[in-house]
XYZ file of N, CA and C in Angstrom:
273
model
N 36.264 -8.449 1.145
C 35.787 -7.925 2.244
C 36.065 -6.584 2.744
N 37.354 -6.309 3.091
C 37.632 -5.054 3.806
C 38.071 -3.919 2.875
N 38.072 -4.172 1.585
C 38.437 -3.097 0.658
C 37.301 -2.080 0.531
N 37.736 -0.836 0.299
C 36.806 0.274 0.116
C 36.561 0.435 -1.368
N 35.323 0.805 -1.732
C 35.003 1.042 -3.129
C 33.811 1.964 -3.256
N 33.370 2.105 -4.481
C 32.192 2.957 -4.755
C 31.367 2.304 -5.854
N 30.118 2.687 -5.899
C 29.220 2.179 -6.953
C 28.387 3.388 -7.449
N 28.099 3.343 -8.719
C 27.255 4.368 -9.326
C 26.162 3.711 -10.138
N 24.974 4.264 -10.058
C 23.823 3.785 -10.813
C 23.436 4.866 -11.784
N 23.242 4.499 -13.057
C 22.920 5.434 -14.118
C 21.580 5.107 -14.756
N 20.905 6.100 -15.300
C 19.654 5.892 -15.985
C 19.950 5.514 -17.446
N 19.442 4.388 -17.855
C 19.683 3.884 -19.217
C 18.975 4.760 -20.254
N 17.696 5.051 -20.006
C 16.917 5.906 -20.888
C 16.415 7.068 -20.081
N 16.326 8.220 -20.714
C 15.850 9.418 -19.991
C 14.412 9.265 -19.545
N 14.024 10.013 -18.546
C 12.637 10.003 -18.087
C 12.497 10.365 -16.658
N 11.312 10.085 -16.129
C 10.985 10.361 -14.748
C 11.654 9.347 -13.816
N 12.217 9.834 -12.721
C 12.990 9.037 -11.796
C 12.200 8.734 -10.556
N 12.251 7.518 -10.091
C 11.663 7.171 -8.776
C 12.397 5.961 -8.211
N 12.141 5.683 -6.976
C 12.822 4.580 -6.269
C 14.140 4.969 -5.652
N 14.485 6.248 -5.752
C 15.775 6.731 -5.254
C 15.821 6.659 -3.743
N 14.799 7.091 -3.065
C 14.791 7.074 -1.586
C 14.868 5.629 -1.071
N 14.150 4.721 -1.709
C 14.191 3.318 -1.297
C 15.576 2.714 -1.538
N 16.125 3.021 -2.710
C 17.457 2.510 -3.075
C 18.505 3.047 -2.085
N 18.420 4.311 -1.755
C 19.393 4.890 -0.814
C 19.256 4.279 0.562
N 18.028 3.997 0.987
C 17.767 3.354 2.280
C 18.386 1.967 2.303
N 18.226 1.230 1.200
C 18.792 -0.114 1.085
C 20.306 -0.050 1.219
N 20.930 0.914 0.559
C 22.405 1.033 0.602
C 22.892 1.472 1.971
N 22.206 2.424 2.603
C 22.650 2.859 3.949
C 22.423 1.792 4.983
N 21.406 0.917 4.800
C 21.175 -0.192 5.714
C 22.357 -1.143 5.702
N 23.050 -1.212 4.570
C 24.251 -2.045 4.438
C 25.510 -1.335 4.958
N 25.344 -0.149 5.531
C 26.463 0.582 6.058
C 27.217 1.459 5.041
N 26.598 1.648 3.903
C 27.243 2.453 2.849
C 26.864 3.921 2.981
N 27.680 4.785 2.427
C 27.458 6.243 2.475
C 27.033 6.695 1.093
N 25.939 7.475 1.042
C 25.451 8.037 -0.225
C 26.172 9.366 -0.454
N 26.906 9.442 -1.557
C 27.647 10.688 -1.906
C 26.772 11.647 -2.705
N 25.914 11.088 -3.543
C 25.112 11.933 -4.431
C 23.898 11.113 -4.876
N 22.764 11.786 -4.968
C 21.545 11.141 -5.466
C 20.586 12.193 -6.014
N 19.925 11.861 -7.109
C 18.906 12.749 -7.640
C 17.630 12.572 -6.820
N 16.681 13.436 -7.019
C 15.419 13.396 -6.259
C 14.379 12.550 -6.970
N 13.595 11.845 -6.194
C 12.444 11.119 -6.731
C 11.554 12.130 -7.446
N 11.000 11.740 -8.588
C 10.079 12.604 -9.338
C 10.758 13.557 -10.309
N 12.071 13.626 -10.262
C 12.767 14.513 -11.213
C 12.913 13.884 -12.557
N 13.157 14.693 -13.558
C 13.414 14.226 -14.916
C 14.910 14.120 -15.093
N 15.361 13.003 -15.658
C 16.800 12.764 -15.878
C 17.035 12.393 -17.337
N 18.227 12.667 -17.784
C 18.625 12.352 -19.133
C 19.219 10.938 -19.200
N 19.171 10.332 -20.399
C 19.803 9.044 -20.571
C 21.292 9.140 -20.218
N 21.766 8.202 -19.453
C 23.169 8.214 -19.025
C 23.468 9.029 -17.809
N 22.477 9.712 -17.256
C 22.697 10.545 -16.073
C 22.853 9.646 -14.847
N 23.778 10.032 -13.979
C 23.973 9.277 -12.737
C 22.804 9.563 -11.802
N 22.299 8.465 -11.196
C 21.177 8.588 -10.241
C 21.689 8.569 -8.810
N 22.622 7.658 -8.547
C 23.156 7.489 -7.165
C 24.622 7.154 -7.239
N 25.369 7.721 -6.282
C 26.758 7.314 -6.053
C 26.904 7.020 -4.585
N 27.402 5.815 -4.274
C 27.580 5.407 -2.871
C 28.964 4.829 -2.720
N 29.480 4.832 -1.488
C 30.779 4.274 -1.198
C 30.762 3.517 0.121
N 31.777 2.669 0.263
C 31.898 1.910 1.508
C 32.562 0.575 1.265
N 32.321 -0.323 2.146
C 32.898 -1.646 2.116
C 32.529 -2.350 0.810
N 33.532 -2.940 0.149
C 33.308 -3.562 -1.158
C 32.336 -4.725 -1.086
N 32.375 -5.500 -0.021
C 31.447 -6.632 0.116
C 29.996 -6.088 0.234
N 29.786 -5.011 0.950
C 28.458 -4.441 1.092
C 27.987 -3.863 -0.245
N 28.915 -3.227 -0.966
C 28.565 -2.687 -2.289
C 28.072 -3.803 -3.191
N 28.810 -4.909 -3.180
C 28.419 -6.047 -4.014
C 27.096 -6.650 -3.567
N 26.872 -6.700 -2.263
C 25.641 -7.244 -1.733
C 24.425 -6.408 -2.165
N 24.544 -5.111 -2.185
C 23.399 -4.244 -2.519
C 23.199 -3.990 -4.012
N 24.226 -4.224 -4.818
C 24.208 -3.858 -6.241
C 22.982 -4.343 -6.996
N 22.714 -5.611 -7.084
C 21.669 -6.124 -7.924
C 20.268 -5.788 -7.397
N 20.106 -5.830 -6.104
C 18.768 -5.537 -5.528
C 18.425 -4.048 -5.807
N 19.384 -3.151 -5.651
C 19.144 -1.721 -5.896
C 18.913 -1.509 -7.391
N 19.666 -2.199 -8.232
C 19.487 -2.063 -9.671
C 18.038 -2.483 -10.046
N 17.561 -3.554 -9.501
C 16.179 -3.997 -9.805
C 15.146 -2.991 -9.331
N 15.328 -2.433 -8.143
C 14.381 -1.412 -7.664
C 14.353 -0.202 -8.581
N 15.529 0.260 -8.964
C 15.619 1.428 -9.832
C 15.050 1.175 -11.217
N 15.368 0.029 -11.816
C 14.825 -0.289 -13.145
C 13.317 -0.342 -13.133
N 12.760 -1.023 -12.168
C 11.282 -1.192 -12.085
C 10.633 0.147 -11.758
N 11.126 0.836 -10.730
C 10.487 2.097 -10.279
C 10.563 3.171 -11.355
N 11.754 3.342 -11.950
C 11.928 4.363 -12.997
C 11.086 4.029 -14.222
N 10.991 2.765 -14.548
C 10.168 2.351 -15.677
C 8.693 2.655 -15.483
N 8.200 2.334 -14.297
C 6.766 2.600 -13.994
C 6.497 4.103 -13.921
N 7.347 4.855 -13.262
C 7.109 6.299 -13.093
C 7.218 7.033 -14.433
N 8.137 6.572 -15.308
C 8.226 7.217 -16.614
C 7.021 6.907 -17.457
N 6.553 5.661 -17.425
C 5.329 5.324 -18.173
C 4.152 6.118 -17.682
N 4.021 6.272 -16.353
C 2.920 7.077 -15.788
C 3.042 8.552 -16.221
N 4.264 9.093 -16.202
C 4.463 10.461 -16.605
C 4.072 10.662 -18.101
N 4.362 9.684 -18.920
C 3.998 9.772 -20.348
C 2.471 9.723 -20.482
N 1.829 8.862 -19.735
C 0.366 8.794 -19.810
C -0.282 10.106 -19.341
N 0.230 10.686 -18.264
C -0.316 11.965 -17.791
C -0.090 13.065 -18.798
N 1.056 13.081 -19.489
C 1.311 14.088 -20.504
C 0.316 13.979 -21.643
N -0.003 12.757 -22.036
C -0.977 12.533 -23.100
C -2.357 12.996 -22.668
N -2.729 12.721 -21.431
C -4.042 13.156 -20.915
C -4.148 14.662 -20.855
N -3.055 15.311 -20.474
C -3.046 16.796 -20.377
C -3.155 17.455 -21.748
N -2.740 16.763 -22.781
C -2.856 17.319 -24.148
C -4.283 17.342 -24.650
N -5.133 16.560 -24.051
C -6.526 16.455 -24.519
C -7.392 17.509 -23.965
């Protein structure tokens, strides 16, 4: 409960990033502080940190999986869309 900690979310595969603003809102709603976050729509490399947050350990644990799901889904969809747009622009 009362211990302080931090959490970091990383991009597994490189590509277009999205869901960051939603993820940050979810974390701040739990009373956590966002130390660093990339911008929605930016391109990120595999292994790049997307978000770093700190605060109460119980709140970090509470938000972890939900934020992970938002980021995985959002980044996957936006990267797929970016790839489709790149193919269309080549034509």
